[in-house]
Amino acid sequence: MQDATAAPGSLYIVGTPIGNLRDITLRALAILKTVDIVAAEDTRVTQGLLNAHGLRKKLLALHEHNEREATERLVADLAAGKSVAYVSDAGTPGVSDPGAHLARRVREAGLPVFAIPGPSAVATALSVAGVGDGRWLFHGFLPNKATARRKALEGLRALPYALVFYEAPHRVRECVADLAAVLGVAREIAIARELTKLFEQVHVCPLGEAEAWLAADENRCRGEFVLIVQGAPEPAADDLALRATLQALLAELPLKQAVALAVKLTGGKKNTVYELALELQKHGHPDDHPA
Ligand code: SAM
């Protein structure tokens, strides 16, 4: 087995638990034990983790408010031959957490950066949700304001990938309501809360039922959340052929004639073809398809 002792001048980006303090790898513990410096997003949180595993270390804070200065200090320490581990409050640094800037700067300085993988809420939620077909897109936190949130969701509406969001407990209901309003009520959502903790819960339902499920018990709105929404349905081959035909006809003919010809060519229902023609005229792009 490969040695897990920290090497001089190396940075280690270390994954830590997202709830259950035992969810930490042997390698992470060995690196945390042997590095010269542990840099942490919140030193009190990391102190708790180290105490739980019997480790005593001097900690240095690196969070979003001092990221630039603390990073330069660590680059200097690494260049002088010290070894450094970076941990965020929970899970994997760089995933909706600081860490990416540090990793980038250290690599730019020509110094080695090693991953010490551990849990992440996104991977943990996906592993138990059973939503989607394996293709997914991690969005992290949506904007706090409703208008910006809905706009962001519009941009995701047609993607055929399961969409993964992080959300705070005080916003989860309004977020789920917006998900249903913009992405449609029929898609499945997995509401995964308090993963790896005492009150871990994963509830899967149609988006249209999600807000009512949360509202039915105030405990369901407590804790930390990952939301996974099924991707947009792929359009059937028939739909794609009809769209392509209509698109070509609309480029040459007035709407009524294009519809009449498309009905003849594809055998589609007149009303359906007409509605699609109106939509194509409005939005126009051949690759677009409705959610
Ligand atoms: N770096 C972390 C990771 O790798 O998952 C995420 C940090 S982000 C600031 C914190 C958010 O992750 C929480 O607000 C919540 O949305 C999600 N999260 C973290 N722990 C979780 C848990 N135990 N259960 C559900 N969601 C969790």
PDB file of C-alpha atoms and ligand atoms in Angstrom:
ATOM      1  CA  MET A   1       0.000   0.000   0.000  1.00  0.00           C
ATOM      2  CA  GLN A   2       1.192   3.503  -0.896  1.00  0.00           C
ATOM      3  CA  ASP A   3       2.726   5.572   1.910  1.00  0.00           C
ATOM      4  CA  ALA A   4       0.344   8.228   3.281  1.00  0.00           C
ATOM      5  CA  THR A   5       2.864  10.475   4.993  1.00  0.00           C
ATOM      6  CA  ALA A   6       2.816  14.130   3.937  1.00  0.00           C
ATOM      7  CA  ALA A   7       5.769  15.105   1.700  1.00  0.00           C
ATOM      8  CA  PRO A   8       7.654  18.417   2.065  1.00  0.00           C
ATOM      9  CA  GLY A   9       6.421  21.282  -0.138  1.00  0.00           C
ATOM     10  CA  SER A  10       3.132  19.513  -1.001  1.00  0.00           C
ATOM     11  CA  LEU A  11      -0.450  20.701  -0.714  1.00  0.00           C
ATOM     12  CA  TYR A  12      -3.168  18.167   0.121  1.00  0.00           C
ATOM     13  CA  ILE A  13      -6.828  19.005  -0.534  1.00  0.00           C
ATOM     14  CA  VAL A  14      -8.598  16.800   1.978  1.00  0.00           C
ATOM     15  CA  GLY A  15     -12.238  15.675   1.922  1.00  0.00           C
ATOM     16  CA  THR A  16     -13.871  15.569   5.368  1.00  0.00           C
ATOM     17  CA  PRO A  17     -17.242  14.301   6.704  1.00  0.00           C
ATOM     18  CA  ILE A  18     -20.560  15.931   5.764  1.00  0.00           C
ATOM     19  CA  GLY A  19     -22.122  14.977   9.094  1.00  0.00           C
ATOM     20  CA  ASN A  20     -20.949  11.698  10.539  1.00  0.00           C
ATOM     21  CA  LEU A  21     -17.450  12.296  11.910  1.00  0.00           C
ATOM     22  CA  ARG A  22     -16.476   8.705  11.175  1.00  0.00           C
ATOM     23  CA  ASP A  23     -16.775   9.334   7.437  1.00  0.00           C
ATOM     24  CA  ILE A  24     -13.120  10.142   6.986  1.00  0.00           C
ATOM     25  CA  THR A  25     -10.556   8.028   5.180  1.00  0.00           C
ATOM     26  CA  LEU A  26      -7.463   6.442   6.690  1.00  0.00           C
ATOM     27  CA  ARG A  27      -5.382   8.430   4.244  1.00  0.00           C
ATOM     28  CA  ALA A  28      -7.039  11.727   5.226  1.00  0.00           C
ATOM     29  CA  LEU A  29      -6.260  11.034   8.882  1.00  0.00           C
ATOM     30  CA  ALA A  30      -2.645  10.108   8.088  1.00  0.00           C
ATOM     31  CA  ILE A  31      -2.164  13.289   6.048  1.00  0.00           C
ATOM     32  CA  LEU A  32      -3.810  15.488   8.684  1.00  0.00           C
ATOM     33  CA  LYS A  33      -1.558  13.884  11.285  1.00  0.00           C
ATOM     34  CA  THR A  34       1.707  14.357   9.375  1.00  0.00           C
ATOM     35  CA  VAL A  35       1.368  17.749   7.620  1.00  0.00           C
ATOM     36  CA  ASP A  36       3.132  20.782   9.056  1.00  0.00           C
ATOM     37  CA  ILE A  37       0.117  23.080   8.611  1.00  0.00           C
ATOM     38  CA  VAL A  38      -3.631  22.405   8.504  1.00  0.00           C
ATOM     39  CA  ALA A  39      -5.461  25.275   6.811  1.00  0.00           C
ATOM     40  CA  ALA A  40      -9.205  25.315   7.388  1.00  0.00           C
ATOM     41  CA  GLU A  41     -12.295  27.225   6.262  1.00  0.00           C
ATOM     42  CA  ASP A  42     -13.413  27.501   9.898  1.00  0.00           C
ATOM     43  CA  THR A  43     -10.795  26.567  12.457  1.00  0.00           C
ATOM     44  CA  ARG A  44     -13.402  25.794  15.169  1.00  0.00           C
ATOM     45  CA  VAL A  45     -15.200  23.285  12.962  1.00  0.00           C
ATOM     46  CA  THR A  46     -11.955  21.584  11.967  1.00  0.00           C
ATOM     47  CA  GLN A  47     -10.747  21.602  15.557  1.00  0.00           C
ATOM     48  CA  GLY A  48     -13.822  19.527  16.425  1.00  0.00           C
ATOM     49  CA  LEU A  49     -12.987  16.999  13.726  1.00  0.00           C
ATOM     50  CA  LEU A  50      -9.339  16.760  14.775  1.00  0.00           C
ATOM     51  CA  ASN A  51     -10.310  16.386  18.449  1.00  0.00           C
ATOM     52  CA  ALA A  52     -12.714  13.569  17.558  1.00  0.00           C
ATOM     53  CA  HIS A  53      -9.809  11.703  15.983  1.00  0.00           C
ATOM     54  CA  GLY A  54      -7.244  12.514  18.677  1.00  0.00           C
ATOM     55  CA  LEU A  55      -5.193  14.867  16.490  1.00  0.00           C
ATOM     56  CA  ARG A  56      -3.539  18.020  17.818  1.00  0.00           C
ATOM     57  CA  LYS A  57      -2.612  20.599  15.228  1.00  0.00           C
ATOM     58  CA  LYS A  58      -2.082  24.306  14.835  1.00  0.00           C
ATOM     59  CA  LEU A  59      -4.722  25.612  12.465  1.00  0.00           C
ATOM     60  CA  LEU A  60      -4.661  28.481  10.015  1.00  0.00           C
ATOM     61  CA  ALA A  61      -7.862  30.045   8.669  1.00  0.00           C
ATOM     62  CA  LEU A  62      -8.477  30.285   4.925  1.00  0.00           C
ATOM     63  CA  HIS A  63     -12.038  31.302   4.041  1.00  0.00           C
ATOM     64  CA  GLU A  64     -13.774  33.375   1.389  1.00  0.00           C
ATOM     65  CA  HIS A  65     -12.959  36.665   3.159  1.00  0.00           C
ATOM     66  CA  ASN A  66      -9.172  36.180   3.448  1.00  0.00           C
ATOM     67  CA  GLU A  67      -8.661  33.703   0.596  1.00  0.00           C
ATOM     68  CA  ARG A  68      -6.145  35.821  -1.362  1.00  0.00           C
ATOM     69  CA  GLU A  69      -3.802  36.767   1.524  1.00  0.00           C
ATOM     70  CA  ALA A  70      -3.973  33.356   3.241  1.00  0.00           C
ATOM     71  CA  THR A  71      -3.266  31.634  -0.070  1.00  0.00           C
ATOM     72  CA  GLU A  72      -0.134  33.717  -0.697  1.00  0.00           C
ATOM     73  CA  ARG A  73       1.083  32.956   2.799  1.00  0.00           C
ATOM     74  CA  LEU A  74       0.591  29.211   2.228  1.00  0.00           C
ATOM     75  CA  VAL A  75       2.330  29.356  -1.164  1.00  0.00           C
ATOM     76  CA  ALA A  76       5.339  30.884   0.632  1.00  0.00           C
ATOM     77  CA  ASP A  77       5.205  28.176   3.329  1.00  0.00           C
ATOM     78  CA  LEU A  78       5.041  25.443   0.690  1.00  0.00           C
ATOM     79  CA  ALA A  79       7.920  27.008  -1.273  1.00  0.00           C
ATOM     80  CA  ALA A  80       9.933  26.922   1.980  1.00  0.00           C
ATOM     81  CA  GLY A  81       9.345  23.165   2.176  1.00  0.00           C
ATOM     82  CA  LYS A  82       6.387  22.943   4.576  1.00  0.00           C
ATOM     83  CA  SER A  83       3.553  20.517   3.864  1.00  0.00           C
ATOM     84  CA  VAL A  84      -0.011  21.813   4.002  1.00  0.00           C
ATOM     85  CA  ALA A  85      -3.489  20.228   4.177  1.00  0.00           C
ATOM     86  CA  TYR A  86      -6.578  22.237   3.313  1.00  0.00           C
ATOM     87  CA  VAL A  87     -10.023  21.275   4.633  1.00  0.00           C
ATOM     88  CA  SER A  88     -13.345  23.060   4.300  1.00  0.00           C
ATOM     89  CA  ASP A  89     -16.176  22.919   6.860  1.00  0.00           C
ATOM     90  CA  ALA A  90     -17.684  19.810   5.347  1.00  0.00           C
ATOM     91  CA  GLY A  91     -17.161  17.523   2.389  1.00  0.00           C
ATOM     92  CA  THR A  92     -14.853  18.301  -0.482  1.00  0.00           C
ATOM     93  CA  PRO A  93     -13.101  21.679  -0.742  1.00  0.00           C
ATOM     94  CA  GLY A  94     -13.829  23.465  -4.016  1.00  0.00           C
ATOM     95  CA  VAL A  95     -17.374  22.025  -4.163  1.00  0.00           C
ATOM     96  CA  SER A  96     -19.477  25.078  -3.176  1.00  0.00           C
ATOM     97  CA  ASP A  97     -16.620  25.809  -0.773  1.00  0.00           C
ATOM     98  CA  PRO A  98     -13.234  27.567  -0.849  1.00  0.00           C
ATOM     99  CA  GLY A  99     -10.204  25.604  -2.040  1.00  0.00           C
ATOM    100  CA  ALA A 100     -10.158  26.059  -5.816  1.00  0.00           C
ATOM    101  CA  HIS A 101      -8.162  29.304  -5.713  1.00  0.00           C
ATOM    102  CA  LEU A 102      -5.573  27.777  -3.380  1.00  0.00           C
ATOM    103  CA  ALA A 103      -5.168  24.668  -5.553  1.00  0.00           C
ATOM    104  CA  ARG A 104      -4.781  26.820  -8.655  1.00  0.00           C
ATOM    105  CA  ARG A 105      -2.236  29.221  -7.154  1.00  0.00           C
ATOM    106  CA  VAL A 106      -0.113  26.414  -5.735  1.00  0.00           C
ATOM    107  CA  ARG A 107      -0.076  24.595  -9.072  1.00  0.00           C
ATOM    108  CA  GLU A 108       0.796  27.857 -10.852  1.00  0.00           C
ATOM    109  CA  ALA A 109       3.720  28.239  -8.432  1.00  0.00           C
ATOM    110  CA  GLY A 110       5.006  24.886  -9.733  1.00  0.00           C
ATOM    111  CA  LEU A 111       4.318  23.050  -6.468  1.00  0.00           C
ATOM    112  CA  PRO A 112       2.482  19.702  -6.174  1.00  0.00           C
ATOM    113  CA  VAL A 113      -1.216  19.509  -5.250  1.00  0.00           C
ATOM    114  CA  PHE A 114      -2.654  16.132  -4.218  1.00  0.00           C
ATOM    115  CA  ALA A 115      -6.296  15.102  -3.765  1.00  0.00           C
ATOM    116  CA  ILE A 116      -7.238  13.195  -0.641  1.00  0.00           C
ATOM    117  CA  PRO A 117     -10.810  12.325  -1.664  1.00  0.00           C
ATOM    118  CA  GLY A 118     -13.624  12.024   0.800  1.00  0.00           C
ATOM    119  CA  PRO A 119     -17.389  12.615   0.980  1.00  0.00           C
ATOM    120  CA  SER A 120     -19.301  15.261  -0.872  1.00  0.00           C
ATOM    121  CA  ALA A 121     -23.014  15.964  -0.410  1.00  0.00           C
ATOM    122  CA  VAL A 122     -23.600  15.890  -4.171  1.00  0.00           C
ATOM    123  CA  ALA A 123     -22.149  12.380  -4.649  1.00  0.00           C
ATOM    124  CA  THR A 124     -23.751  11.131  -1.434  1.00  0.00           C
ATOM    125  CA  ALA A 125     -27.215  12.343  -2.472  1.00  0.00           C
ATOM    126  CA  LEU A 126     -26.869  10.904  -5.982  1.00  0.00           C
ATOM    127  CA  SER A 127     -25.858   7.546  -4.540  1.00  0.00           C
ATOM    128  CA  VAL A 128     -29.144   7.123  -2.657  1.00  0.00           C
ATOM    129  CA  ALA A 129     -31.647   9.152  -4.711  1.00  0.00           C
ATOM    130  CA  GLY A 130     -32.008   6.830  -7.687  1.00  0.00           C
ATOM    131  CA  VAL A 131     -33.194   9.758  -9.813  1.00  0.00           C
ATOM    132  CA  GLY A 132     -32.049  10.111 -13.419  1.00  0.00           C
ATOM    133  CA  ASP A 133     -30.044   7.911 -15.742  1.00  0.00           C
ATOM    134  CA  GLY A 134     -26.540   8.606 -14.444  1.00  0.00           C
ATOM    135  CA  ARG A 135     -25.992  11.874 -16.311  1.00  0.00           C
ATOM    136  CA  TRP A 136     -26.228  14.872 -14.009  1.00  0.00           C
ATOM    137  CA  LEU A 137     -25.318  18.508 -13.714  1.00  0.00           C
ATOM    138  CA  PHE A 138     -24.205  20.048 -10.442  1.00  0.00           C
ATOM    139  CA  HIS A 139     -25.510  23.589 -10.034  1.00  0.00           C
ATOM    140  CA  GLY A 140     -24.868  24.065  -6.324  1.00  0.00           C
ATOM    141  CA  PHE A 141     -26.783  26.965  -4.765  1.00  0.00           C
ATOM    142  CA  LEU A 142     -29.353  28.805  -6.870  1.00  0.00           C
ATOM    143  CA  PRO A 143     -29.621  32.610  -6.516  1.00  0.00           C
ATOM    144  CA  ASN A 144     -31.448  33.763  -3.349  1.00  0.00           C
ATOM    145  CA  LYS A 145     -33.807  36.151  -5.125  1.00  0.00           C
ATOM    146  CA  ALA A 146     -36.836  34.659  -6.855  1.00  0.00           C
ATOM    147  CA  THR A 147     -36.402  36.493 -10.172  1.00  0.00           C
ATOM    148  CA  ALA A 148     -32.761  35.518 -10.544  1.00  0.00           C
ATOM    149  CA  ARG A 149     -33.534  31.976  -9.395  1.00  0.00           C
ATOM    150  CA  ARG A 150     -36.266  31.517 -11.987  1.00  0.00           C
ATOM    151  CA  LYS A 151     -34.014  32.944 -14.684  1.00  0.00           C
ATOM    152  CA  ALA A 152     -31.254  30.490 -13.765  1.00  0.00           C
ATOM    153  CA  LEU A 153     -33.790  27.643 -13.893  1.00  0.00           C
ATOM    154  CA  GLU A 154     -35.037  28.745 -17.341  1.00  0.00           C
ATOM    155  CA  GLY A 155     -31.499  28.201 -18.581  1.00  0.00           C
ATOM    156  CA  LEU A 156     -31.510  24.638 -17.216  1.00  0.00           C
ATOM    157  CA  ARG A 157     -35.039  23.686 -18.300  1.00  0.00           C
ATOM    158  CA  ALA A 158     -34.241  21.867 -21.541  1.00  0.00           C
ATOM    159  CA  LEU A 159     -31.155  19.973 -20.338  1.00  0.00           C
ATOM    160  CA  PRO A 160     -31.589  16.195 -20.354  1.00  0.00           C
ATOM    161  CA  TYR A 161     -29.450  15.788 -17.206  1.00  0.00           C
ATOM    162  CA  ALA A 162     -30.579  15.349 -13.630  1.00  0.00           C
ATOM    163  CA  LEU A 163     -30.059  18.723 -11.935  1.00  0.00           C
ATOM    164  CA  VAL A 164     -28.395  18.814  -8.526  1.00  0.00           C
ATOM    165  CA  PHE A 165     -28.856  21.786  -6.200  1.00  0.00           C
ATOM    166  CA  TYR A 166     -27.745  22.669  -2.695  1.00  0.00           C
ATOM    167  CA  GLU A 167     -30.285  24.635  -0.672  1.00  0.00           C
ATOM    168  CA  ALA A 168     -30.556  26.263   2.749  1.00  0.00           C
ATOM    169  CA  PRO A 169     -33.404  25.186   5.067  1.00  0.00           C
ATOM    170  CA  HIS A 170     -35.076  28.619   5.192  1.00  0.00           C
ATOM    171  CA  ARG A 171     -35.334  28.744   1.394  1.00  0.00           C
ATOM    172  CA  VAL A 172     -36.094  25.151   0.544  1.00  0.00           C
ATOM    173  CA  ARG A 173     -39.869  25.580   0.198  1.00  0.00           C
ATOM    174  CA  GLU A 174     -39.751  28.584  -2.099  1.00  0.00           C
ATOM    175  CA  CYS A 175     -36.977  26.930  -4.091  1.00  0.00           C
ATOM    176  CA  VAL A 176     -39.017  23.767  -4.607  1.00  0.00           C
ATOM    177  CA  ALA A 177     -42.042  25.874  -5.628  1.00  0.00           C
ATOM    178  CA  ASP A 178     -39.916  27.615  -8.273  1.00  0.00           C
ATOM    179  CA  LEU A 179     -38.508  24.294  -9.472  1.00  0.00           C
ATOM    180  CA  ALA A 180     -42.063  23.085 -10.088  1.00  0.00           C
ATOM    181  CA  ALA A 181     -43.123  26.372 -11.715  1.00  0.00           C
ATOM    182  CA  VAL A 182     -40.222  26.489 -14.162  1.00  0.00           C
ATOM    183  CA  LEU A 183     -39.328  22.827 -14.752  1.00  0.00           C
ATOM    184  CA  GLY A 184     -42.895  21.492 -14.671  1.00  0.00           C
ATOM    185  CA  VAL A 185     -44.800  19.503 -12.064  1.00  0.00           C
ATOM    186  CA  ALA A 186     -44.277  16.072 -13.593  1.00  0.00           C
ATOM    187  CA  ARG A 187     -40.563  15.539 -13.129  1.00  0.00           C
ATOM    188  CA  GLU A 188     -39.305  13.561 -10.152  1.00  0.00           C
ATOM    189  CA  ILE A 189     -37.442  15.283  -7.352  1.00  0.00           C
ATOM    190  CA  ALA A 190     -35.374  13.709  -4.604  1.00  0.00           C
ATOM    191  CA  ILE A 191     -35.266  15.798  -1.452  1.00  0.00           C
ATOM    192  CA  ALA A 192     -32.217  14.546   0.445  1.00  0.00           C
ATOM    193  CA  ARG A 193     -31.712  16.050   3.893  1.00  0.00           C
ATOM    194  CA  GLU A 194     -29.296  15.552   6.764  1.00  0.00           C
ATOM    195  CA  LEU A 195     -27.324  12.895   4.897  1.00  0.00           C
ATOM    196  CA  THR A 196     -25.146  10.683   7.122  1.00  0.00           C
ATOM    197  CA  LYS A 197     -26.712  12.314  10.226  1.00  0.00           C
ATOM    198  CA  LEU A 198     -29.272  11.179  12.785  1.00  0.00           C
ATOM    199  CA  PHE A 199     -32.292  12.493  10.887  1.00  0.00           C
ATOM    200  CA  GLU A 200     -31.162  11.489   7.400  1.00  0.00           C
ATOM    201  CA  GLN A 201     -34.119  11.413   5.034  1.00  0.00           C
ATOM    202  CA  VAL A 202     -34.579  10.979   1.287  1.00  0.00           C
ATOM    203  CA  HIS A 203     -38.015  11.598  -0.188  1.00  0.00           C
ATOM    204  CA  VAL A 204     -38.752  11.104  -3.885  1.00  0.00           C
ATOM    205  CA  CYS A 205     -41.955  12.485  -5.445  1.00  0.00           C
ATOM    206  CA  PRO A 206     -43.224  14.443  -8.472  1.00  0.00           C
ATOM    207  CA  LEU A 207     -42.129  18.098  -8.339  1.00  0.00           C
ATOM    208  CA  GLY A 208     -45.773  19.148  -8.127  1.00  0.00           C
ATOM    209  CA  GLU A 209     -46.099  17.410  -4.734  1.00  0.00           C
ATOM    210  CA  ALA A 210     -42.782  18.499  -3.232  1.00  0.00           C
ATOM    211  CA  GLU A 211     -43.790  21.771  -1.575  1.00  0.00           C
ATOM    212  CA  ALA A 212     -46.842  20.193   0.069  1.00  0.00           C
ATOM    213  CA  TRP A 213     -44.666  17.355   1.364  1.00  0.00           C
ATOM    214  CA  LEU A 214     -42.270  19.848   2.958  1.00  0.00           C
ATOM    215  CA  ALA A 215     -45.151  21.895   4.397  1.00  0.00           C
ATOM    216  CA  ALA A 216     -46.801  18.867   5.996  1.00  0.00           C
ATOM    217  CA  ASP A 217     -44.199  18.603   8.798  1.00  0.00           C
ATOM    218  CA  GLU A 218     -41.919  21.425   9.942  1.00  0.00           C
ATOM    219  CA  ASN A 219     -39.134  18.932  10.668  1.00  0.00           C
ATOM    220  CA  ARG A 220     -38.956  18.227   6.941  1.00  0.00           C
ATOM    221  CA  CYS A 221     -37.664  21.781   6.366  1.00  0.00           C
ATOM    222  CA  ARG A 222     -34.837  21.438   8.882  1.00  0.00           C
ATOM    223  CA  GLY A 223     -31.178  20.715   8.260  1.00  0.00           C
ATOM    224  CA  GLU A 224     -29.071  20.603   5.130  1.00  0.00           C
ATOM    225  CA  PHE A 225     -30.513  19.812   1.725  1.00  0.00           C
ATOM    226  CA  VAL A 226     -29.553  18.422  -1.627  1.00  0.00           C
ATOM    227  CA  LEU A 227     -32.288  18.553  -4.283  1.00  0.00           C
ATOM    228  CA  ILE A 228     -32.036  16.364  -7.369  1.00  0.00           C
ATOM    229  CA  VAL A 229     -34.505  16.927 -10.199  1.00  0.00           C
ATOM    230  CA  GLN A 230     -34.941  14.547 -13.097  1.00  0.00           C
ATOM    231  CA  GLY A 231     -33.671  15.938 -16.436  1.00  0.00           C
ATOM    232  CA  ALA A 232     -35.879  17.096 -19.314  1.00  0.00           C
ATOM    233  CA  PRO A 233     -37.387  14.204 -21.236  1.00  0.00           C
ATOM    234  CA  GLU A 234     -35.570  13.473 -24.506  1.00  0.00           C
ATOM    235  CA  PRO A 235     -37.847  14.260 -27.440  1.00  0.00           C
ATOM    236  CA  ALA A 236     -39.008  11.131 -29.291  1.00  0.00           C
ATOM    237  CA  ALA A 237     -37.569  10.429 -32.770  1.00  0.00           C
ATOM    238  CA  ASP A 238     -40.969  11.318 -34.334  1.00  0.00           C
ATOM    239  CA  ASP A 239     -40.926  14.694 -32.580  1.00  0.00           C
ATOM    240  CA  LEU A 240     -37.440  15.427 -33.828  1.00  0.00           C
ATOM    241  CA  ALA A 241     -38.407  14.552 -37.421  1.00  0.00           C
ATOM    242  CA  LEU A 242     -41.513  16.746 -37.218  1.00  0.00           C
ATOM    243  CA  ARG A 243     -39.490  19.635 -35.775  1.00  0.00           C
ATOM    244  CA  ALA A 244     -36.831  19.366 -38.486  1.00  0.00           C
ATOM    245  CA  THR A 245     -39.481  19.228 -41.228  1.00  0.00           C
ATOM    246  CA  LEU A 246     -41.409  22.173 -39.840  1.00  0.00           C
ATOM    247  CA  GLN A 247     -38.268  24.188 -39.312  1.00  0.00           C
ATOM    248  CA  ALA A 248     -37.283  23.726 -42.955  1.00  0.00           C
ATOM    249  CA  LEU A 249     -40.782  24.553 -44.233  1.00  0.00           C
ATOM    250  CA  LEU A 250     -41.148  27.623 -42.026  1.00  0.00           C
ATOM    251  CA  ALA A 251     -37.929  28.992 -43.463  1.00  0.00           C
ATOM    252  CA  GLU A 252     -39.534  29.023 -46.956  1.00  0.00           C
ATOM    253  CA  LEU A 253     -43.308  29.311 -46.485  1.00  0.00           C
ATOM    254  CA  PRO A 254     -45.957  31.212 -44.511  1.00  0.00           C
ATOM    255  CA  LEU A 255     -47.097  29.466 -41.332  1.00  0.00           C
ATOM    256  CA  LYS A 256     -50.389  28.058 -42.633  1.00  0.00           C
ATOM    257  CA  GLN A 257     -48.807  26.504 -45.723  1.00  0.00           C
ATOM    258  CA  ALA A 258     -45.881  25.138 -43.719  1.00  0.00           C
ATOM    259  CA  VAL A 259     -48.314  23.489 -41.282  1.00  0.00           C
ATOM    260  CA  ALA A 260     -50.467  22.002 -44.051  1.00  0.00           C
ATOM    261  CA  LEU A 261     -47.430  20.547 -45.813  1.00  0.00           C
ATOM    262  CA  ALA A 262     -45.901  19.238 -42.577  1.00  0.00           C
ATOM    263  CA  VAL A 263     -49.177  17.458 -41.739  1.00  0.00           C
ATOM    264  CA  LYS A 264     -49.115  15.780 -45.160  1.00  0.00           C
ATOM    265  CA  LEU A 265     -45.450  14.845 -44.964  1.00  0.00           C
ATOM    266  CA  THR A 266     -45.364  13.531 -41.396  1.00  0.00           C
ATOM    267  CA  GLY A 267     -48.934  12.398 -40.726  1.00  0.00           C
ATOM    268  CA  GLY A 268     -48.920  14.512 -37.554  1.00  0.00           C
ATOM    269  CA  LYS A 269     -52.152  15.886 -36.031  1.00  0.00           C
ATOM    270  CA  LYS A 270     -53.029  19.330 -37.383  1.00  0.00           C
ATOM    271  CA  ASN A 271     -53.435  20.950 -33.964  1.00  0.00           C
ATOM    272  CA  THR A 272     -50.169  19.554 -32.633  1.00  0.00           C
ATOM    273  CA  VAL A 273     -48.280  20.614 -35.745  1.00  0.00           C
ATOM    274  CA  TYR A 274     -49.852  24.074 -35.602  1.00  0.00           C
ATOM    275  CA  GLU A 275     -48.886  24.594 -31.966  1.00  0.00           C
ATOM    276  CA  LEU A 276     -45.350  23.432 -32.618  1.00  0.00           C
ATOM    277  CA  ALA A 277     -45.106  25.783 -35.605  1.00  0.00           C
ATOM    278  CA  LEU A 278     -46.167  28.703 -33.405  1.00  0.00           C
ATOM    279  CA  GLU A 279     -43.586  27.739 -30.808  1.00  0.00           C
ATOM    280  CA  LEU A 280     -40.820  27.407 -33.405  1.00  0.00           C
ATOM    281  CA  GLN A 281     -41.716  30.769 -34.870  1.00  0.00           C
ATOM    282  CA  LYS A 282     -41.546  32.311 -31.417  1.00  0.00           C
ATOM    283  CA  HIS A 283     -38.335  30.707 -30.173  1.00  0.00           C
ATOM    284  CA  GLY A 284     -36.948  29.675 -33.490  1.00  0.00           C
ATOM    285  CA  HIS A 285     -33.787  27.691 -32.723  1.00  0.00           C
ATOM    286  CA  PRO A 286     -33.658  24.206 -34.312  1.00  0.00           C
ATOM    287  CA  ASP A 287     -31.924  22.635 -31.295  1.00  0.00           C
ATOM    288  CA  ASP A 288     -34.443  23.920 -28.773  1.00  0.00           C
ATOM    289  CA  HIS A 289     -37.005  21.532 -27.412  1.00  0.00           C
ATOM    290  CA  PRO A 290     -39.538  22.034 -24.662  1.00  0.00           C
ATOM    291  CA  ALA A 291     -39.019  20.539 -21.210  1.00  0.00           C
TER     292      ALA A 291
HETATM  293  N1  SAM B   1     -18.084  21.078   0.206  1.00  0.00           N
HETATM  294  C1  SAM B   1     -19.336  20.459   0.538  1.00  0.00           C
HETATM  295  C2  SAM B   1     -19.549  19.211  -0.313  1.00  0.00           C
HETATM  296  O1  SAM B   1     -18.555  18.650  -0.795  1.00  0.00           O
HETATM  297  O2  SAM B   1     -20.667  18.750  -0.441  1.00  0.00           O
HETATM  298  C3  SAM B   1     -20.506  21.388   0.426  1.00  0.00           C
HETATM  299  C4  SAM B   1     -20.369  22.687   1.146  1.00  0.00           C
HETATM  300  S1  SAM B   1     -21.761  23.728   0.890  1.00  0.00           S
HETATM  301  C5  SAM B   1     -21.190  25.233   1.616  1.00  0.00           C
HETATM  302  C6  SAM B   1     -22.888  23.185   2.080  1.00  0.00           C
HETATM  303  C7  SAM B   1     -24.175  22.657   1.460  1.00  0.00           C
HETATM  304  O3  SAM B   1     -23.987  21.306   1.061  1.00  0.00           O
HETATM  305  C8  SAM B   1     -25.337  22.624   2.423  1.00  0.00           C
HETATM  306  O4  SAM B   1     -26.001  23.873   2.480  1.00  0.00           O
HETATM  307  C9  SAM B   1     -26.216  21.559   1.810  1.00  0.00           C
HETATM  308  O5  SAM B   1     -26.939  22.075   0.721  1.00  0.00           O
HETATM  309  C10 SAM B   1     -25.157  20.568   1.306  1.00  0.00           C
HETATM  310  N2  SAM B   1     -24.875  19.588   2.360  1.00  0.00           N
HETATM  311  C11 SAM B   1     -23.762  19.512   3.123  1.00  0.00           C
HETATM  312  N3  SAM B   1     -23.862  18.484   3.993  1.00  0.00           N
HETATM  313  C12 SAM B   1     -25.055  17.907   3.773  1.00  0.00           C
HETATM  314  C13 SAM B   1     -25.755  16.804   4.361  1.00  0.00           C
HETATM  315  N4  SAM B   1     -25.226  16.116   5.367  1.00  0.00           N
HETATM  316  N5  SAM B   1     -26.973  16.484   3.880  1.00  0.00           N
HETATM  317  C14 SAM B   1     -27.530  17.189   2.871  1.00  0.00           C
HETATM  318  N6  SAM B   1     -26.918  18.238   2.288  1.00  0.00           N
HETATM  319  C15 SAM B   1     -25.706  18.595   2.729  1.00  0.00           C
END
